[in-house]
Amino acid sequence: MSEQRIEFYKGPAGGWGALRSVSRTLLRQDIPVKGARTMLSANQPDGFDCPGCAWPDRNHASSFEFCENGVKAVAAEATARRAGPELFARHTVTELAAQSDFWLEDQGRLTHPMVYDADSDRYVPIDWAAAFALIARHLNALDDPNQAVFYTSGRTSNEAAFLYQLFVREFGTNNFPDCSNMCHEPSGSAMRSQIGVAKGTVTLDDFTLADAILIFGQNPGTNHPRMLGELRAAHKRGTRVISFNPLRERGLERFADPQDKREMATLGSMPISTHYLRVRNGGDLAAVKGMMKRLIEREDAGEPILDRAFIAEHTIGFEALADDLRAQDWEEIVVESGLSREQIHQVADLYAEAQRAIVCWGMGITQHAHSVATIQMFTNLLMLRGNLGRPGAGACPVRGHSNVQGDRTMGIWEKPPAALLDRLRDVFGFEPPRAHGWDVVESIEAMRDGHARVFFAMGGNFAAATPDTYQTWKALQRCELTVNVTTKLNRSHVVHGKAALLLPCLGRTEIDVQAAGPQGVTVEDSMSMVHLSMGINPPASGDLLSEPAIVARLAAATLGDRSRVRWLWLVEDYDRIRDLIASVFDEFTDFNARVARPGGFRLRNTASERIWETEPGKACFVAHPVPRDTPLHRARARVRDTIVFSLQTLRSHDQYNTTIYGMDDRYRGVYGQRRVVFIHADDIRALGMRDGDWIDLQTVWDDGAQRSAERFRLVAYDIPRGCLAAYYPETNPLVPLSAVAANAGTPTSKSIPVVLRPAANLVSSE
Ligand SMILES: Nc1nc2c(c(=O)[nH]1)N[C@H]1C(S)=C(S)[C@@H](COP(=O)(O)OP(=O)(O)OC[C@H]3O[C@@H](n4cnc5c(=O)[nH]c(N)nc54)[C@H](O)[C@@H]3O)O[C@H]1N2
Ligand SMILES: Nc1nc2c(c(=O)[nH]1)N[C@H]1C(S)=C(S)[C@@H](COP(=O)(O)OP(=O)(O)OC[C@H]3O[C@@H](n4cnc5c(=O)[nH]c(N)nc54)[C@H](O)[C@@H]3O)O[C@H]1N2
Ligand SMILES: [Mo]
């Protein structure tokens, strides 16, 4: 591990730094040779889908596309390390709970199903049948099926997700909190009502045709490295790549492709963004409103800027939006966006020049109180120039987990549409529950208040990924039973209910053999491409079950004769599950045949055909005011004795969500540590502090509860004044449960009002 230091990073994203990091990663996981072979099968037609992110691959049949962080994700799963029963015999759960998140995952792959033994405070081995019987007993003893919640993280395959939602609905509840609730929920919510689809409208081919690509609130150099390849090619063709980000992210500035021999030999690199706007945290709505105001002003002055034909034929609400834009005060836009009027004019004019434009966005947009409104403004911006439903143009929410989009398609959603429930009833002969279930935040509240008593997680790390950490832990600890289907040890396993089970499953890189032979699963990427994923490595242990097998056996144990579904027969051959999927979802007709073709197939997207499945049957312009009464505004009005900052919590280059691979964040120049807060040098001075000082963070929230995160080091950084950035999950104790996005319920982890105090408890380092 590196020693602690802060050192400005001069190189491009990618390049030799990425190659060095990869070889270190493979060594750390003790898998140099096997690792290399495993990497070469990622995203190949006959290999597995990379568990790193949801960015698509050209036809899923490219030559190996190099991605440092994909390698890290694969290596984390293919590690030679094992967390077997000996580990649990050595340590009580209290001892394990005292270890860091990094240490827990670093123990390696879980090998046996384990059950919590309260007498010895240890996890002890249990056989699979007894584990399923235990869960079934708990579930069947509930007064009401709605007292159980069933979480899903986004690596779960379509097959596992489909069986899971079927089982849970037949059991009797729609309590499906999922990682999407904390991620792109606002994107779906915004677009569904506006253009009738809850997914992005573009494909990779559109990226090769666009003249302008606008990127809001995303750090692809770390989180979607393969996206840099597309952006680099676009830049080369002369496409304007316009980034909006409070931070200067290296990957949005320069990139050296490790597969480009010339660049690697000459240490050359390519710029990515042509224009870079340093918007304030949460200032994007104002910025985009400013851009649209500029377009309307030019149109009103007689220039033909808008796509009048598209607006007339396909949309409603234009006049109301135009009037709202005309009435909008520029000063407010400038103050709230943190951008000058000239900057906004410039990008608006660039956008107006482009014949085809794409808008991309990530967590810097979705995790704010006004995220749904911001995303609707993106759609408005696109529609003003007809940039929807034609080649080279459209909306591109860039998803995170590799199958988070597919899980939703399969019905993992706490607010299922009636049509899906009708279909389940018709195909499976049971009456699914109609009442909407709980999302992530509502599930935590339900556990806290004793309304939910069983917590079941299909993957993920609920205890670390969710907001208001200590409240969430109390909520989980109140449960009668917590169950985690999982690959590696994490926080959610040591913050557990009165009874607790760890059910270790196969990862996507592993060979999954069922009665009919080796099985593949399917996933859907961020651009609605569905393809097959086949593991190639032997399983980490002979005692692992696949996720579909776990669901099937759990369903059989819980539902028994009540169910007409032939659960165990279905998982003998996953083609049978896919046939069922085809009988429930029209767009999966002929699923097995279509997914067998190399590259798979694209799901239909009505908005990209200019068919609007909205209430009025048109695409809807929606006007939104610049937010002036956010929690930050309120906190600033209340606290007068010090600066109230807007804190965003983001990912370092060495982590996958709650999985910490290492302590470096190379592109931001941070080594050997994670407890840092990025802050403007003038703000440090204004606080009377010094670069490198240790501070505590405290949330300013109006419910009276104390929320703090202790011992962070100030790092002077190129970030707008009044804004801070620090890593997640360490900062999750600061996010109040009640701080959620309007109309989406997503925790607002990119804009938490906080104050800084000198650290109360000075311990020298992590
Ligand atoms: N290696 C790796 N890959 C991953 C993940 C990982 O943890 N590691 N996670 C996966 C998942 S689940 C997801 S959802 C994605 C996440 O990928 P991203 O969406 O890139 O997520 P973050 O790291 O949270 O970065 C947020 C970015 O938004 C910027 N930002 C913050 N607030 C604002 C704002 O108000 N306005 C604007 N314009 N920008 C803002 C930040 O400076 C930062 O650049 O990545 C996926 N891929
Ligand atoms: N403050 C703050 N909070 C955030 C965010 C933020 O930006 N800031 N981002 C949010 C976002 S975008 C997301 S998506 C969530 C992520 O929330 P989650 O999806 O719940 O968290 P992960 O860290 O991705 O889950 C990692 C765990 O998944 C398990 N796992 C890995 N592979 C598999 C598999 O194949 N099968 C099974 N069953 N288990 C597996 C491993 O045990 C690993 O420990 O966090 C959210 N929380
Ligand atoms: Mo995510």
mmCIF file of C-alpha atoms and ligand atoms in Angstrom, residues 77 105 151 153-155 179 182-183 363 367 401 458-462 465-466 485-490 493 505-508 547 649-651 656-659 728 731-732 735 749-750, ligand 2:
data_model
loop_
_atom_site.group_PDB
_atom_site.id
_atom_site.type_symbol
_atom_site.label_atom_id
_atom_site.label_comp_id
_atom_site.label_asym_id
_atom_site.label_seq_id
_atom_site.Cartn_x
_atom_site.Cartn_y
_atom_site.Cartn_z
ATOM 1 C CA GLU A 77 -14.042 -11.704 -7.901
ATOM 2 C CA GLU A 105 -13.484 -7.732 1.492
ATOM 3 C CA TYR A 151 -33.070 -5.885 -1.623
ATOM 4 C CA SER A 153 -27.936 -4.975 -6.073
ATOM 5 C CA GLY A 154 -27.252 -4.514 -9.773
ATOM 6 C CA ARG A 155 -25.022 -7.458 -10.639
ATOM 7 C CA CYS A 179 -29.490 -0.075 -5.625
ATOM 8 C CA MET A 182 -29.858 5.237 -4.732
ATOM 9 C CA CYS A 183 -28.611 5.623 -8.274
ATOM 10 C CA MET A 363 -24.476 10.510 -10.126
ATOM 11 C CA GLN A 367 -28.186 12.502 -6.166
ATOM 12 C CA HIS A 401 -23.958 -1.651 -11.965
ATOM 13 C CA MET A 458 -29.546 -10.390 -3.284
ATOM 14 C CA GLY A 459 -26.006 -9.016 -3.411
ATOM 15 C CA GLY A 460 -24.763 -5.564 -2.533
ATOM 16 C CA ASN A 461 -23.778 -4.036 0.757
ATOM 17 C CA PHE A 462 -26.885 -2.410 2.209
ATOM 18 C CA ALA A 465 -24.224 1.891 0.679
ATOM 19 C CA THR A 466 -27.263 3.485 2.313
ATOM 20 C CA VAL A 485 -26.591 -13.683 -0.848
ATOM 21 C CA THR A 486 -23.052 -12.631 -1.475
ATOM 22 C CA THR A 487 -19.607 -13.319 -2.852
ATOM 23 C CA LYS A 488 -17.403 -11.577 -0.296
ATOM 24 C CA LEU A 489 -17.518 -10.498 3.301
ATOM 25 C CA ASN A 490 -18.731 -6.944 3.863
ATOM 26 C CA HIS A 493 -22.714 -9.251 7.260
ATOM 27 C CA CYS A 505 -22.949 -17.557 -4.561
ATOM 28 C CA LEU A 506 -21.127 -18.002 -7.842
ATOM 29 C CA GLY A 507 -19.797 -14.865 -9.460
ATOM 30 C CA ARG A 508 -20.267 -14.041 -13.103
ATOM 31 C CA GLU A 547 -28.140 -17.008 -7.676
ATOM 32 C CA THR A 649 -19.712 12.139 -1.778
ATOM 33 C CA LEU A 650 -18.042 10.365 -4.652
ATOM 34 C CA ARG A 651 -15.918 7.396 -5.694
ATOM 35 C CA TYR A 656 -16.145 -0.229 -6.539
ATOM 36 C CA ASN A 657 -18.950 1.368 -4.596
ATOM 37 C CA THR A 658 -18.485 0.019 -1.071
ATOM 38 C CA THR A 659 -15.696 -2.350 -2.118
ATOM 39 C CA TYR A 728 -18.339 7.451 -0.049
ATOM 40 C CA THR A 731 -19.353 9.980 4.521
ATOM 41 C CA ASN A 732 -22.687 8.155 4.543
ATOM 42 C CA VAL A 735 -26.601 11.845 4.738
ATOM 43 C CA SER A 749 -25.578 12.270 -1.384
ATOM 44 C CA LYS A 750 -24.160 14.883 -3.773
HETATM 45 N N1 LIG B 2 -22.908 8.593 -0.094
HETATM 46 C C1 LIG B 2 -23.131 7.891 -1.208
HETATM 47 N N2 LIG B 2 -23.824 6.749 -1.135
HETATM 48 C C2 LIG B 2 -24.037 6.020 -2.250
HETATM 49 C C3 LIG B 2 -23.575 6.468 -3.510
HETATM 50 C C4 LIG B 2 -22.852 7.693 -3.566
HETATM 51 O O1 LIG B 2 -22.408 8.140 -4.651
HETATM 52 N N3 LIG B 2 -22.641 8.370 -2.396
HETATM 53 N N4 LIG B 2 -23.851 5.715 -4.629
HETATM 54 C C5 LIG B 2 -25.025 4.862 -4.597
HETATM 55 C C6 LIG B 2 -25.051 3.974 -5.767
HETATM 56 S S1 LIG B 2 -24.978 4.747 -7.285
HETATM 57 C C7 LIG B 2 -25.181 2.630 -5.679
HETATM 58 S S2 LIG B 2 -25.445 1.726 -7.098
HETATM 59 C C8 LIG B 2 -25.168 1.952 -4.361
HETATM 60 C C9 LIG B 2 -24.433 0.607 -4.409
HETATM 61 O O2 LIG B 2 -24.924 -0.213 -3.449
HETATM 62 P P1 LIG B 2 -24.742 -1.823 -3.503
HETATM 63 O O3 LIG B 2 -25.009 -2.329 -4.856
HETATM 64 O O4 LIG B 2 -25.556 -2.378 -2.395
HETATM 65 O O5 LIG B 2 -23.219 -1.965 -3.101
HETATM 66 P P2 LIG B 2 -21.921 -2.593 -3.731
HETATM 67 O O6 LIG B 2 -20.814 -1.942 -3.008
HETATM 68 O O7 LIG B 2 -21.898 -2.483 -5.196
HETATM 69 O O8 LIG B 2 -21.996 -4.124 -3.290
HETATM 70 C C10 LIG B 2 -20.818 -4.834 -3.116
HETATM 71 C C11 LIG B 2 -21.054 -6.238 -2.579
HETATM 72 O O9 LIG B 2 -21.772 -7.005 -3.523
HETATM 73 C C12 LIG B 2 -21.439 -8.374 -3.354
HETATM 74 N N5 LIG B 2 -21.324 -8.978 -4.677
HETATM 75 C C13 LIG B 2 -20.411 -8.702 -5.631
HETATM 76 N N6 LIG B 2 -20.652 -9.453 -6.730
HETATM 77 C C14 LIG B 2 -21.739 -10.203 -6.457
HETATM 78 C C15 LIG B 2 -22.497 -11.164 -7.190
HETATM 79 O O10 LIG B 2 -22.200 -11.493 -8.335
HETATM 80 N N7 LIG B 2 -23.588 -11.692 -6.559
HETATM 81 C C16 LIG B 2 -23.932 -11.357 -5.287
HETATM 82 N N8 LIG B 2 -25.020 -11.913 -4.759
HETATM 83 N N9 LIG B 2 -23.227 -10.469 -4.582
HETATM 84 C C17 LIG B 2 -22.168 -9.890 -5.159
HETATM 85 C C18 LIG B 2 -20.127 -8.439 -2.622
HETATM 86 O O11 LIG B 2 -20.335 -9.150 -1.401
HETATM 87 C C19 LIG B 2 -19.776 -6.982 -2.350
HETATM 88 O O12 LIG B 2 -19.344 -6.824 -1.030
HETATM 89 O O13 LIG B 2 -24.548 2.811 -3.390
HETATM 90 C C20 LIG B 2 -25.186 4.075 -3.294
HETATM 91 N N10 LIG B 2 -24.702 4.824 -2.150
#
